[in-house]
PDB file of C-alpha atoms and ligand atoms in Angstrom:
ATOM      1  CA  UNK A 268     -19.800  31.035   3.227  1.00 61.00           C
ATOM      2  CA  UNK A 269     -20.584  27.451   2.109  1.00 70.00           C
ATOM      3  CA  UNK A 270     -19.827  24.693   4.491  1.00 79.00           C
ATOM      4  CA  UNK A 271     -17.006  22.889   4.165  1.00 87.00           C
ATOM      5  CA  UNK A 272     -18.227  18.559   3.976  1.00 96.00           C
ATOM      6  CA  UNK A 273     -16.286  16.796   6.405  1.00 98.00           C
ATOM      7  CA  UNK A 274     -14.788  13.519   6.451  1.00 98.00           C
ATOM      8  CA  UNK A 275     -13.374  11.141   8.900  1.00 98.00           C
ATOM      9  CA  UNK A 276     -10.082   9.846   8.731  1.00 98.00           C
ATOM     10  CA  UNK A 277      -8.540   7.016  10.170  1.00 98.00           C
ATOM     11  CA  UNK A 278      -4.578   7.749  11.134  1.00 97.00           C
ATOM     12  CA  UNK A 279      -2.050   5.785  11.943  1.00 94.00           C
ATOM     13  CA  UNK A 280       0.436   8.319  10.868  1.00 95.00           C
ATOM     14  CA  UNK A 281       1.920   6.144   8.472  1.00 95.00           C
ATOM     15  CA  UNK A 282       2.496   6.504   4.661  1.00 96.00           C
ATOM     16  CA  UNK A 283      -0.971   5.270   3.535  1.00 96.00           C
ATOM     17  CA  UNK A 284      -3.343   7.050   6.006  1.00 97.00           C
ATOM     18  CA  UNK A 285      -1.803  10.471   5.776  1.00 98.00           C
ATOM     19  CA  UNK A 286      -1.914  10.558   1.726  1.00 98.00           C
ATOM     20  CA  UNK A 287      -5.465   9.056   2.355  1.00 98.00           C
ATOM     21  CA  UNK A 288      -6.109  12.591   4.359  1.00 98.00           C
ATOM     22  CA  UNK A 289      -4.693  14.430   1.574  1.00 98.00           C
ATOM     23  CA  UNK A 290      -6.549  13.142  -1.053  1.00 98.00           C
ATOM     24  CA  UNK A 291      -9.612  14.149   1.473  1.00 98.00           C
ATOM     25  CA  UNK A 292      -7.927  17.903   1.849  1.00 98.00           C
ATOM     26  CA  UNK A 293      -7.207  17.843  -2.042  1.00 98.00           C
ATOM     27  CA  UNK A 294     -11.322  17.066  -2.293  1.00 97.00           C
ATOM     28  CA  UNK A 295     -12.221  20.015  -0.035  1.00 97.00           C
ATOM     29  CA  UNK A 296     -12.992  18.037   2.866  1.00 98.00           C
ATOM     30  CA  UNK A 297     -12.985  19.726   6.635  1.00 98.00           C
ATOM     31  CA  UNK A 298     -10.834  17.213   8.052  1.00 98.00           C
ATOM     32  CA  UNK A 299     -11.301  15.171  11.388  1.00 98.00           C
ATOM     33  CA  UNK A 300      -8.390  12.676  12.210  1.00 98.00           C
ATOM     34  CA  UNK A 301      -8.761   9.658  13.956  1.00 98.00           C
ATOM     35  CA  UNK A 302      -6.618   7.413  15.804  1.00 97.00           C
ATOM     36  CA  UNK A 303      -6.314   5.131  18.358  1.00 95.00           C
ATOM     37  CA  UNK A 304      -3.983   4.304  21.436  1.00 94.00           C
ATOM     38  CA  UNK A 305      -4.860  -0.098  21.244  1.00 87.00           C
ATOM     39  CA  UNK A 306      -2.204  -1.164  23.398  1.00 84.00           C
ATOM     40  CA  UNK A 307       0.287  -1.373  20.265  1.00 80.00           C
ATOM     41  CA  UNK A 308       4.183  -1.577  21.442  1.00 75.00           C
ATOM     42  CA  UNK A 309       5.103   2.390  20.715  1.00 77.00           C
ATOM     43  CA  UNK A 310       3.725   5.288  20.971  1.00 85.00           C
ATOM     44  CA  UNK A 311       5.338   6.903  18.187  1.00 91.00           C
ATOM     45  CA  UNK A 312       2.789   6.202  15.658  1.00 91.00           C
ATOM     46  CA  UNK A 313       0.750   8.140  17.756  1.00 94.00           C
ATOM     47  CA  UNK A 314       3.299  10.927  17.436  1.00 95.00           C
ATOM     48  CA  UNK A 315       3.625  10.334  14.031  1.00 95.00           C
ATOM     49  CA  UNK A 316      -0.622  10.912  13.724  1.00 97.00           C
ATOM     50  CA  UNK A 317      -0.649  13.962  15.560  1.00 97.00           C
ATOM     51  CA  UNK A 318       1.961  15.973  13.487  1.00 97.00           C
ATOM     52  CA  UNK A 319       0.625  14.554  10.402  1.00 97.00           C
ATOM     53  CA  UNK A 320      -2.748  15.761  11.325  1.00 98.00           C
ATOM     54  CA  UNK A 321      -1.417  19.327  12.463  1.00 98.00           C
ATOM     55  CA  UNK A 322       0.574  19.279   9.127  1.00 98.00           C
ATOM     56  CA  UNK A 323      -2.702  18.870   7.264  1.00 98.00           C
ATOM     57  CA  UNK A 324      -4.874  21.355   9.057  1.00 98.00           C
ATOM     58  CA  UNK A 325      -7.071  18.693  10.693  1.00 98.00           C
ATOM     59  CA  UNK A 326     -10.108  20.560  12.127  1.00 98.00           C
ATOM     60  CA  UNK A 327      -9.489  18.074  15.153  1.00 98.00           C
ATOM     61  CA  UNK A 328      -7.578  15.091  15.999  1.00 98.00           C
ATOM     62  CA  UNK A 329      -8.885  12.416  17.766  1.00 98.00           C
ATOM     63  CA  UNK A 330      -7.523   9.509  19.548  1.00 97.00           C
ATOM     64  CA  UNK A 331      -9.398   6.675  21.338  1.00 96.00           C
ATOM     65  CA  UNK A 332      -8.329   4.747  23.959  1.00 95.00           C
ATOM     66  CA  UNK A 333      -9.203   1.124  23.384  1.00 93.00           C
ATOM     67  CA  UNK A 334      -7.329  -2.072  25.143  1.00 90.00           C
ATOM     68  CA  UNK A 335      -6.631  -4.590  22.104  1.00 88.00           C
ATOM     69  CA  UNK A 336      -3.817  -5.800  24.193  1.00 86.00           C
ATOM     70  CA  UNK A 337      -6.093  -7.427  26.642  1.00 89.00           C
ATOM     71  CA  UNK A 338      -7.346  -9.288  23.298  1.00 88.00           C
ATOM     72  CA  UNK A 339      -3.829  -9.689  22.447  1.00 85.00           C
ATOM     73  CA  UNK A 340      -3.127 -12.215  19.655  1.00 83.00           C
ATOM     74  CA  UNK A 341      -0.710 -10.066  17.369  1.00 85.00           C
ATOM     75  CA  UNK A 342       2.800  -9.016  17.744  1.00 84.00           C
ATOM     76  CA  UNK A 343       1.935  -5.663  17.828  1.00 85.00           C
ATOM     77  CA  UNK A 344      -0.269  -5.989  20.968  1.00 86.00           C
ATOM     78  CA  UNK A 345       1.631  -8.906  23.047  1.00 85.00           C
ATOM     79  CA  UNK A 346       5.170 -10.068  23.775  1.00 84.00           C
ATOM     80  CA  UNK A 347       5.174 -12.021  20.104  1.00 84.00           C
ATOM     81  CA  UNK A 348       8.304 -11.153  18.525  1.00 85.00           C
ATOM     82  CA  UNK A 349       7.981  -8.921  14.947  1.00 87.00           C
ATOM     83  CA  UNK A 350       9.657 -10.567  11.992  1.00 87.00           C
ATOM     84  CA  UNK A 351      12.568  -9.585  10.738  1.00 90.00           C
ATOM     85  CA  UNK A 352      14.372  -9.726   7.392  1.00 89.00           C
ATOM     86  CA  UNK A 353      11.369 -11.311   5.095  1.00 90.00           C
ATOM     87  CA  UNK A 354      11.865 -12.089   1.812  1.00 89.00           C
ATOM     88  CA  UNK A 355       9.353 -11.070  -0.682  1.00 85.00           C
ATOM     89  CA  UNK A 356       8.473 -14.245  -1.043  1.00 85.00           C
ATOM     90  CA  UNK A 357       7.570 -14.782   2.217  1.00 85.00           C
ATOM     91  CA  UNK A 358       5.692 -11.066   2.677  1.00 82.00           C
ATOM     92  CA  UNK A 359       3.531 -12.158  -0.287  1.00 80.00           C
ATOM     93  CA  UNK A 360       2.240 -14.823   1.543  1.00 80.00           C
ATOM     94  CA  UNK A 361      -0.332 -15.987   3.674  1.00 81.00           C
ATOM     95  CA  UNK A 362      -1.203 -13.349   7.175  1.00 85.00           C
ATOM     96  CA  UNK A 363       1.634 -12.299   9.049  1.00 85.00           C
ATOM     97  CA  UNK A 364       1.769 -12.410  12.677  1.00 85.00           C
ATOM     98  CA  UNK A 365       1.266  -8.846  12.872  1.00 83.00           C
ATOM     99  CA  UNK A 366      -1.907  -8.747  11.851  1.00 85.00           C
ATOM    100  CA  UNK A 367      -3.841  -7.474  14.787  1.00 84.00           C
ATOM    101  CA  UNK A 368      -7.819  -9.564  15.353  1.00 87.00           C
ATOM    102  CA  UNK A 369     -10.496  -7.111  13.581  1.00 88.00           C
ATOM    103  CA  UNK A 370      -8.367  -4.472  13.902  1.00 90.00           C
ATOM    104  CA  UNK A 371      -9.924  -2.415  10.971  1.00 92.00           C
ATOM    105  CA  UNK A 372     -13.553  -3.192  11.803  1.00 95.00           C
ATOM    106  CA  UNK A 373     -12.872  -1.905  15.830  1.00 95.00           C
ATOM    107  CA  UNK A 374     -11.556   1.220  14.243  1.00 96.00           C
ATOM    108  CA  UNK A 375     -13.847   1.735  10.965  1.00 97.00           C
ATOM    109  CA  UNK A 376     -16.901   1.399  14.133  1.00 97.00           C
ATOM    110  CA  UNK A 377     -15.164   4.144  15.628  1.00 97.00           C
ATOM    111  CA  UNK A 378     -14.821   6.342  12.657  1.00 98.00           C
ATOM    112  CA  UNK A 379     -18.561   5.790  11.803  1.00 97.00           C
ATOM    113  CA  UNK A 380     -20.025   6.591  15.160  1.00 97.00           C
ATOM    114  CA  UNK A 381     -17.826   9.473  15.015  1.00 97.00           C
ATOM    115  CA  UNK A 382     -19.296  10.314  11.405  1.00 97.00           C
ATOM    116  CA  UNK A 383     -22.649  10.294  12.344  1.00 95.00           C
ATOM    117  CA  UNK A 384     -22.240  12.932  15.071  1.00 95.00           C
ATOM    118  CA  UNK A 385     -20.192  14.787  12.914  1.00 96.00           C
ATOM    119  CA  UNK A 386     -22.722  14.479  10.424  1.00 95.00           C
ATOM    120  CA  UNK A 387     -19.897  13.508   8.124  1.00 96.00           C
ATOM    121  CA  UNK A 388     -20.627  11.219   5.490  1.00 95.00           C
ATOM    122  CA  UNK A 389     -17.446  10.200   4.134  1.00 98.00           C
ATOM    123  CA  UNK A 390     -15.131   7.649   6.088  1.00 98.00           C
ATOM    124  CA  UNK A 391     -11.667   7.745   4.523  1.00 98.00           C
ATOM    125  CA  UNK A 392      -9.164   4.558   5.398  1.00 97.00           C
ATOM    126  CA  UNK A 393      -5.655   4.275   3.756  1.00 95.00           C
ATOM    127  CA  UNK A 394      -6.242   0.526   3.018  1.00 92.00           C
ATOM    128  CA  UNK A 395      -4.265  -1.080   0.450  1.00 87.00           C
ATOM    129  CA  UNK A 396      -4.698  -4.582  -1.446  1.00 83.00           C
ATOM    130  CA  UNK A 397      -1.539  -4.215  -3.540  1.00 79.00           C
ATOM    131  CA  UNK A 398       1.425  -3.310  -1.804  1.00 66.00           C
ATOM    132  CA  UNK A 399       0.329  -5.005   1.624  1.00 64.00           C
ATOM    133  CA  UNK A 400       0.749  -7.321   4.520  1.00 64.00           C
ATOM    134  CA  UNK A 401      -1.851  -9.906   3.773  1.00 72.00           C
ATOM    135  CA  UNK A 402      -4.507  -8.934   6.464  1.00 80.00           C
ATOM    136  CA  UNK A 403      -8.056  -9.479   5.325  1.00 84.00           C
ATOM    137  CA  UNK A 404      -9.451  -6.326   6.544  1.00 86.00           C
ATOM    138  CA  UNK A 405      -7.868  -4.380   3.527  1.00 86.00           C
ATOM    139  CA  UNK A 406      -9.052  -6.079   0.763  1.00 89.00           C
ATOM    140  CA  UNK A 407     -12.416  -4.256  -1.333  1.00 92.00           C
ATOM    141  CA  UNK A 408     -14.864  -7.235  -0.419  1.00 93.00           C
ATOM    142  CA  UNK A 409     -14.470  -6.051   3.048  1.00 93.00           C
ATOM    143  CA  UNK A 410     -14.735  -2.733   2.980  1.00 95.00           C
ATOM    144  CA  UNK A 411     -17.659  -3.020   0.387  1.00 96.00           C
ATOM    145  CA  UNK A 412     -19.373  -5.159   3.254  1.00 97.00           C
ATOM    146  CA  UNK A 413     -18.851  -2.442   5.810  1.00 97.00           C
ATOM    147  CA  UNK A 414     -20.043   0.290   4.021  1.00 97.00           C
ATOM    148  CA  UNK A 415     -23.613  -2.150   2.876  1.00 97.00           C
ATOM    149  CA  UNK A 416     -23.466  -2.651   7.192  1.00 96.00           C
ATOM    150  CA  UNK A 417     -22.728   0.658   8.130  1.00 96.00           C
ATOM    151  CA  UNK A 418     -26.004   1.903   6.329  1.00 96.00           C
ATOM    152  CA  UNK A 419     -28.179   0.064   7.854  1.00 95.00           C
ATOM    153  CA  UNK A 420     -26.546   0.421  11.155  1.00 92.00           C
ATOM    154  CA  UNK A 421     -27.140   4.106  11.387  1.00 91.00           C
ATOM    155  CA  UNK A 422     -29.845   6.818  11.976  1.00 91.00           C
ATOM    156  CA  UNK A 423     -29.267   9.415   9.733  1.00 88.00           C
ATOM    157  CA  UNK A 424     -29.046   6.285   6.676  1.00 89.00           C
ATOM    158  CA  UNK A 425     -32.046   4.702   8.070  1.00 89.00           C
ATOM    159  CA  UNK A 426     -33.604   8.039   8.010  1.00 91.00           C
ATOM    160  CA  UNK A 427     -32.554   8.658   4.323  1.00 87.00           C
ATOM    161  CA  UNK A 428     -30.663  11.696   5.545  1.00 87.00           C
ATOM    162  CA  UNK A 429     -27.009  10.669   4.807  1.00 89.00           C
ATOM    163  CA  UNK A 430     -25.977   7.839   3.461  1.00 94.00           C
ATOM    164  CA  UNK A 431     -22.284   7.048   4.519  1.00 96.00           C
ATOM    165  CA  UNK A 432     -19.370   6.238   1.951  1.00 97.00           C
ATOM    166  CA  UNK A 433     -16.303   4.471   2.849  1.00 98.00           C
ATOM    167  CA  UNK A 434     -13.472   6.230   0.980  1.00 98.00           C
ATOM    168  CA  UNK A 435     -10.302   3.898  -0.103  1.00 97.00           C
ATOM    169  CA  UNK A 436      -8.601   6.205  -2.163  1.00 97.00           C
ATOM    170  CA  UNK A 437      -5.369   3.784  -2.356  1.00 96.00           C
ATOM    171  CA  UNK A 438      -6.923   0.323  -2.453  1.00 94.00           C
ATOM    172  CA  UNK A 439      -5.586  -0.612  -5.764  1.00 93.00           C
ATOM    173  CA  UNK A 440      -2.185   1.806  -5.647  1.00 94.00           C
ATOM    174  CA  UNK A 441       1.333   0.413  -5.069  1.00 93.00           C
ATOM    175  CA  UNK A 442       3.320   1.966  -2.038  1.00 93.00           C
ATOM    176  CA  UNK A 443       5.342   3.688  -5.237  1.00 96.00           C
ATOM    177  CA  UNK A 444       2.682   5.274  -6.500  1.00 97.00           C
ATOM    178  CA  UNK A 445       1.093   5.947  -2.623  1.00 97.00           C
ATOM    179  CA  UNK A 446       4.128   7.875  -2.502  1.00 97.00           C
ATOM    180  CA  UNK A 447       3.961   9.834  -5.713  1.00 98.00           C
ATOM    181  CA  UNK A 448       0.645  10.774  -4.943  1.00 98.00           C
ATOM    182  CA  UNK A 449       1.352  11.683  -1.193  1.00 97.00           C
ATOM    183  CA  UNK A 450       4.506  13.928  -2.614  1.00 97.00           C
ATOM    184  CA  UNK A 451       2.396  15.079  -5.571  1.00 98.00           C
ATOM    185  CA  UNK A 452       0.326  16.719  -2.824  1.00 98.00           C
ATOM    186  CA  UNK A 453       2.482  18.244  -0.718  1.00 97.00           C
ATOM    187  CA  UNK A 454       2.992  15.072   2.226  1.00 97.00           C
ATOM    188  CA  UNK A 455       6.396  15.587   3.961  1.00 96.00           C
ATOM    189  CA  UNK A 456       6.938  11.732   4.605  1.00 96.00           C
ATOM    190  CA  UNK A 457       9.252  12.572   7.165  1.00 95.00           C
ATOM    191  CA  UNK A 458       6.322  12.975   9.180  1.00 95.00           C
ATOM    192  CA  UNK A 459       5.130   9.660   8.974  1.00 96.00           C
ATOM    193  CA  UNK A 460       6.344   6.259  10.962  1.00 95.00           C
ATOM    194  CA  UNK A 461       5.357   3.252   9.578  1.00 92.00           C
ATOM    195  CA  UNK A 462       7.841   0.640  11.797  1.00 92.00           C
ATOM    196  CA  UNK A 463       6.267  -2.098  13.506  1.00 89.00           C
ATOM    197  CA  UNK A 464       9.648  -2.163  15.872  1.00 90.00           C
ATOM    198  CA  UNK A 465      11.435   0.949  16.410  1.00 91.00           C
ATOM    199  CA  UNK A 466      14.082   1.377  18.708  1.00 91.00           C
ATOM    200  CA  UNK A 467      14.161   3.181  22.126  1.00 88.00           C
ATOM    201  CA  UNK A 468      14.695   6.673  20.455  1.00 88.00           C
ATOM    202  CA  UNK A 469      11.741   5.958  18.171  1.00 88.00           C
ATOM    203  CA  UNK A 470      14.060   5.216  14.941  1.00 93.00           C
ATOM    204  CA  UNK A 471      12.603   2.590  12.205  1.00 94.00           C
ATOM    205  CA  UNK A 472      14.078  -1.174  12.541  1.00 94.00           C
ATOM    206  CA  UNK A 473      14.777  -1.058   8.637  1.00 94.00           C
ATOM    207  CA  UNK A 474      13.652  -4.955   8.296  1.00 93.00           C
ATOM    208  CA  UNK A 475      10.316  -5.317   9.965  1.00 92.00           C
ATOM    209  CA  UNK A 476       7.690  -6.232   7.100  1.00 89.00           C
ATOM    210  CA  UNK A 477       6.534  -2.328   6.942  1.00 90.00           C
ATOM    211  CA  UNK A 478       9.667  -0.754   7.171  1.00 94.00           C
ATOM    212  CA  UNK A 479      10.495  -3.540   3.654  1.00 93.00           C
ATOM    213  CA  UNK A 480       7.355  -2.453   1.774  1.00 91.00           C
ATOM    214  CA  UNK A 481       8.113   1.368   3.346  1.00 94.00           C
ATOM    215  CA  UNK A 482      11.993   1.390   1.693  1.00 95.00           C
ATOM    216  CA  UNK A 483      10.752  -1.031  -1.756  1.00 94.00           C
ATOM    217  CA  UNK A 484       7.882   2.178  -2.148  1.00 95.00           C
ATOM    218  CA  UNK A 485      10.472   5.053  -2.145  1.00 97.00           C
ATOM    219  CA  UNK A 486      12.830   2.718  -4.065  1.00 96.00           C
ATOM    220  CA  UNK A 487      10.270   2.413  -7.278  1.00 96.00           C
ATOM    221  CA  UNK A 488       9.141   5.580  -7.042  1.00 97.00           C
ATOM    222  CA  UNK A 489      12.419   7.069  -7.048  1.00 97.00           C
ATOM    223  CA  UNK A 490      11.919   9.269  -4.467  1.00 96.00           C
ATOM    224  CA  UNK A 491      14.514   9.737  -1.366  1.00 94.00           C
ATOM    225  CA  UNK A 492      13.432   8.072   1.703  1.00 94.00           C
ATOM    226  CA  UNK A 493      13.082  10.372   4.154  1.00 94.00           C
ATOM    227  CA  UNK A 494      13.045   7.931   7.169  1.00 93.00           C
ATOM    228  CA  UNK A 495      15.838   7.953   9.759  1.00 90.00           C
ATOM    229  CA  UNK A 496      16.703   4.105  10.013  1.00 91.00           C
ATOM    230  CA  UNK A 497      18.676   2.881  13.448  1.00 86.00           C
ATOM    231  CA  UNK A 498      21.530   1.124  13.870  1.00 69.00           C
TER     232      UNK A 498
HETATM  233 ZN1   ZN B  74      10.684  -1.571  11.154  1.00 89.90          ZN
END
Protein backbone atom coordinates (compact mmCIF):
# COMPACT_ATOMS: atom_id res chain seq x y z
CA UNK A 1 0.00 0.00 0.00
CA UNK A 2 1.61 3.39 -0.80
CA UNK A 3 1.87 5.87 1.95
CA UNK A 4 -0.37 8.37 2.22
CA UNK A 5 1.95 12.22 2.35
CA UNK A 6 0.81 14.05 5.21
CA UNK A 7 0.27 17.56 5.82
CA UNK A 8 -0.19 19.84 8.69
CA UNK A 9 -3.01 21.95 9.11
CA UNK A 10 -3.57 24.84 11.06
CA UNK A 11 -7.47 25.01 12.46
CA UNK A 12 -9.27 27.42 13.81
CA UNK A 13 -12.45 25.79 12.81
CA UNK A 14 -13.52 28.59 10.89
CA UNK A 15 -14.55 28.94 7.18
CA UNK A 16 -11.01 29.40 5.74
CA UNK A 17 -8.97 26.73 7.65
CA UNK A 18 -11.40 23.89 7.25
CA UNK A 19 -11.72 24.36 3.24
CA UNK A 20 -7.85 24.80 3.55
CA UNK A 21 -7.99 20.97 5.04
CA UNK A 22 -10.13 19.97 2.28
CA UNK A 23 -8.26 21.11 -0.41
CA UNK A 24 -5.35 19.00 1.55
CA UNK A 25 -7.94 15.79 1.72
CA UNK A 26 -9.01 16.59 -2.00
CA UNK A 27 -4.88 16.32 -2.72
CA UNK A 28 -4.59 12.94 -0.95
CA UNK A 29 -3.03 14.22 2.03
CA UNK A 30 -3.12 12.06 5.55
CA UNK A 31 -4.35 14.81 7.51
CA UNK A 32 -3.02 16.16 10.97
CA UNK A 33 -5.05 19.17 12.45
CA UNK A 34 -3.70 21.71 14.46
CA UNK A 35 -4.96 24.14 16.82
CA UNK A 36 -4.37 26.03 19.63
CA UNK A 37 -6.07 26.97 23.07
CA UNK A 38 -4.06 30.98 23.26
CA UNK A 39 -6.10 32.37 25.85
CA UNK A 40 -8.74 33.66 23.13
CA UNK A 41 -12.29 34.68 24.84
CA UNK A 42 -14.32 31.23 23.80
CA UNK A 43 -13.76 28.07 23.54
CA UNK A 44 -16.03 27.34 20.83
CA UNK A 45 -13.65 27.72 18.08
CA UNK A 46 -12.01 25.04 19.65
CA UNK A 47 -15.24 23.08 19.37
CA UNK A 48 -15.73 24.22 16.12
CA UNK A 49 -11.85 22.62 15.18
CA UNK A 50 -12.47 19.44 16.65
CA UNK A 51 -15.72 18.48 14.73
CA UNK A 52 -14.37 19.94 11.67
CA UNK A 53 -11.37 17.79 11.99
CA UNK A 54 -13.50 14.56 12.89
CA UNK A 55 -15.73 15.60 9.88
CA UNK A 56 -12.67 15.42 7.65
CA UNK A 57 -11.08 12.23 8.84
CA UNK A 58 -8.09 13.98 10.46
CA UNK A 59 -5.55 11.21 11.25
CA UNK A 60 -5.16 13.31 14.59
CA UNK A 61 -6.10 16.52 16.02
CA UNK A 62 -3.95 18.49 17.88
CA UNK A 63 -4.28 21.36 20.15
CA UNK A 64 -1.54 23.33 21.97
CA UNK A 65 -1.78 25.07 24.92
CA UNK A 66 -0.02 28.39 24.64
CA UNK A 67 -0.77 31.67 26.98
CA UNK A 68 -1.06 34.70 24.37
CA UNK A 69 -3.22 36.27 26.94
CA UNK A 70 -0.35 36.89 29.23
CA UNK A 71 1.02 38.83 25.98
CA UNK A 72 -2.32 40.24 25.66
CA UNK A 73 -2.59 43.24 23.29
CA UNK A 74 -5.72 42.13 21.12
CA UNK A 75 -9.33 41.97 21.85
CA UNK A 76 -9.40 38.53 21.43
CA UNK A 77 -6.88 37.83 24.27
CA UNK A 78 -7.70 40.80 26.90
CA UNK A 79 -10.70 42.71 28.22
CA UNK A 80 -10.55 45.11 24.83
CA UNK A 81 -13.94 45.31 23.60
CA UNK A 82 -14.59 43.61 19.78
CA UNK A 83 -16.04 46.03 17.28
CA UNK A 84 -19.22 46.02 16.33
CA UNK A 85 -21.25 47.10 13.30
CA UNK A 86 -18.17 48.18 10.81
CA UNK A 87 -18.76 49.52 7.73
CA UNK A 88 -16.89 48.27 4.82
CA UNK A 89 -15.22 51.13 4.70
CA UNK A 90 -13.88 50.94 7.85
CA UNK A 91 -13.05 46.84 7.63
CA UNK A 92 -10.98 47.76 4.55
CA UNK A 93 -8.84 49.71 6.47
CA UNK A 94 -5.85 49.86 8.36
CA UNK A 95 -5.38 46.61 11.39
CA UNK A 96 -8.19 46.06 13.50
CA UNK A 97 -7.93 45.68 17.10
CA UNK A 98 -8.39 42.12 16.82
CA UNK A 99 -5.48 41.36 15.38
CA UNK A 100 -3.68 39.22 17.87
CA UNK A 101 0.75 40.12 18.12
CA UNK A 102 2.47 37.35 15.74
CA UNK A 103 -0.25 35.33 16.05
CA UNK A 104 0.39 33.38 12.72
CA UNK A 105 4.16 33.08 13.14
CA UNK A 106 3.56 31.44 17.05
CA UNK A 107 1.29 29.02 15.31
CA UNK A 108 3.02 28.41 11.72
CA UNK A 109 6.35 27.50 14.46
CA UNK A 110 4.09 25.10 15.86
CA UNK A 111 2.87 23.52 12.73
CA UNK A 112 6.52 23.21 11.45
CA UNK A 113 8.04 21.59 14.47
CA UNK A 114 5.14 19.42 14.30
CA UNK A 115 5.95 18.76 10.45
CA UNK A 116 9.26 17.78 10.93
CA UNK A 117 8.43 14.97 13.37
CA UNK A 118 5.75 14.03 11.31
CA UNK A 119 8.01 14.04 8.55
CA UNK A 120 5.34 16.02 6.78
CA UNK A 121 6.39 18.41 4.35
CA UNK A 122 3.49 20.39 3.56
CA UNK A 123 2.16 23.14 6.08
CA UNK A 124 -1.34 24.16 4.99
CA UNK A 125 -2.79 27.72 6.55
CA UNK A 126 -6.23 29.12 5.44
CA UNK A 127 -4.73 32.66 5.06
CA UNK A 128 -6.44 35.07 2.97
CA UNK A 129 -5.27 38.58 1.44
CA UNK A 130 -8.60 39.34 -0.23
CA UNK A 131 -11.51 38.98 1.77
CA UNK A 132 -9.66 39.83 5.19
CA UNK A 133 -9.14 41.73 8.36
CA UNK A 134 -6.03 43.65 7.56
CA UNK A 135 -3.48 41.65 9.75
CA UNK A 136 -0.05 41.43 8.21
CA UNK A 137 0.55 37.88 8.87
CA UNK A 138 -1.79 36.86 5.89
CA UNK A 139 -0.47 38.58 3.20
CA UNK A 140 2.04 36.28 0.48
CA UNK A 141 5.28 38.37 1.38
CA UNK A 142 4.93 36.84 4.72
CA UNK A 143 4.28 33.61 4.24
CA UNK A 144 6.90 33.51 1.33
CA UNK A 145 9.41 34.71 4.16
CA UNK A 146 8.43 31.87 6.44
CA UNK A 147 8.65 29.21 4.21
CA UNK A 148 12.61 30.80 2.88
CA UNK A 149 13.04 30.69 7.20
CA UNK A 150 11.53 27.58 7.85
CA UNK A 151 14.15 25.82 5.50
CA UNK A 152 16.88 26.80 6.91
CA UNK A 153 15.55 26.40 10.34
CA UNK A 154 15.14 22.69 10.07
CA UNK A 155 17.06 19.32 9.98
CA UNK A 156 15.58 17.31 7.56
CA UNK A 157 15.91 20.80 4.93
CA UNK A 158 19.35 21.34 6.08
CA UNK A 159 19.93 17.76 5.44
CA UNK A 160 18.39 17.97 1.88
CA UNK A 161 15.87 15.38 2.99
CA UNK A 162 12.58 17.40 2.88
CA UNK A 163 12.23 20.56 2.01
CA UNK A 164 9.01 22.11 3.64
CA UNK A 165 6.18 24.00 1.59
CA UNK A 166 3.82 26.34 3.09
CA UNK A 167 0.44 25.65 1.43
CA UNK A 168 -2.07 28.85 1.06
CA UNK A 169 -4.53 27.38 -1.00
CA UNK A 170 -6.99 30.55 -0.48
CA UNK A 171 -4.57 33.47 -0.40
CA UNK A 172 -5.93 35.18 -3.37
CA UNK A 173 -9.83 33.72 -3.07
CA UNK A 174 -12.76 35.87 -1.87
CA UNK A 175 -14.78 34.46 1.21
CA UNK A 176 -17.50 33.79 -1.86
CA UNK A 177 -15.51 31.78 -3.65
CA UNK A 178 -13.79 30.17 -0.12
CA UNK A 179 -17.20 29.08 0.19
CA UNK A 180 -17.90 27.63 -3.21
CA UNK A 181 -14.90 25.77 -3.01
CA UNK A 182 -15.45 24.54 0.68
CA UNK A 183 -19.22 23.41 -0.55
CA UNK A 184 -17.80 22.20 -3.87
CA UNK A 185 -15.99 19.70 -1.63
CA UNK A 186 -18.26 18.49 0.56
CA UNK A 187 -17.59 21.23 3.88
CA UNK A 188 -20.82 21.36 5.99
CA UNK A 189 -20.23 25.09 7.13
CA UNK A 190 -22.41 24.51 9.87
CA UNK A 191 -19.52 23.08 11.42
CA UNK A 192 -17.50 25.98 11.42
CA UNK A 193 -17.54 29.25 13.93
CA UNK A 194 -15.92 32.07 12.77
CA UNK A 195 -17.36 34.89 15.58
CA UNK A 196 -14.94 36.85 17.36
CA UNK A 197 -17.93 37.44 20.15
CA UNK A 198 -20.43 34.84 20.58
CA UNK A 199 -22.85 34.78 23.15
CA UNK A 200 -23.07 32.58 26.32
CA UNK A 201 -24.69 29.62 24.35
CA UNK A 202 -21.90 29.88 21.79
CA UNK A 203 -24.24 31.65 19.00
CA UNK A 204 -22.41 34.18 16.41
CA UNK A 205 -22.77 38.11 17.36
CA UNK A 206 -23.86 38.74 13.60
CA UNK A 207 -21.76 42.22 13.55
CA UNK A 208 -18.30 41.48 14.78
CA UNK A 209 -15.83 42.09 11.71
CA UNK A 210 -15.79 38.09 10.96
CA UNK A 211 -19.20 37.35 11.43
CA UNK A 212 -19.59 40.73 8.40
CA UNK A 213 -17.06 39.16 6.00
CA UNK A 214 -18.67 35.48 7.22
CA UNK A 215 -22.55 36.69 6.11
CA UNK A 216 -21.05 39.18 2.82
CA UNK A 217 -19.22 35.44 1.69
CA UNK A 218 -22.47 33.35 1.72
CA UNK A 219 -24.29 36.46 0.41
CA UNK A 220 -22.08 36.56 -3.07
CA UNK A 221 -21.83 33.21 -3.34
CA UNK A 222 -25.38 32.63 -3.07
CA UNK A 223 -25.23 30.02 -0.85
CA UNK A 224 -27.54 29.79 2.50
CA UNK A 225 -25.74 30.67 5.56
CA UNK A 226 -25.78 28.02 7.67
CA UNK A 227 -24.79 29.91 10.91
CA UNK A 228 -27.21 30.23 13.83
CA UNK A 229 -26.97 34.10 14.63
CA UNK A 230 -28.18 35.27 18.42
CA UNK A 231 -30.39 37.62 19.42
ZN1 LIG B 1 -19.55 37.82 15.58
Amino acid sequence: MKVKRKAVILSSGGIDSTTAMAVARDEGFELYSLSFDYGQRHAVELEAAGRVAEALGARRHLVIRIDLRAIGGSALTTDIAVPHGRSEQELASGIPVTYVPARNTVFLSYALAWAEVLEASDIFIGVNAVDYSGYPDCRPEYIQAFETMANLATKAAVEGKRRIAIRTPLIHMTKAEIIRKGTELGINFQLTHSCYDPDTQGRACGDCDSCLLRKKGFREADIPDPTIYGV
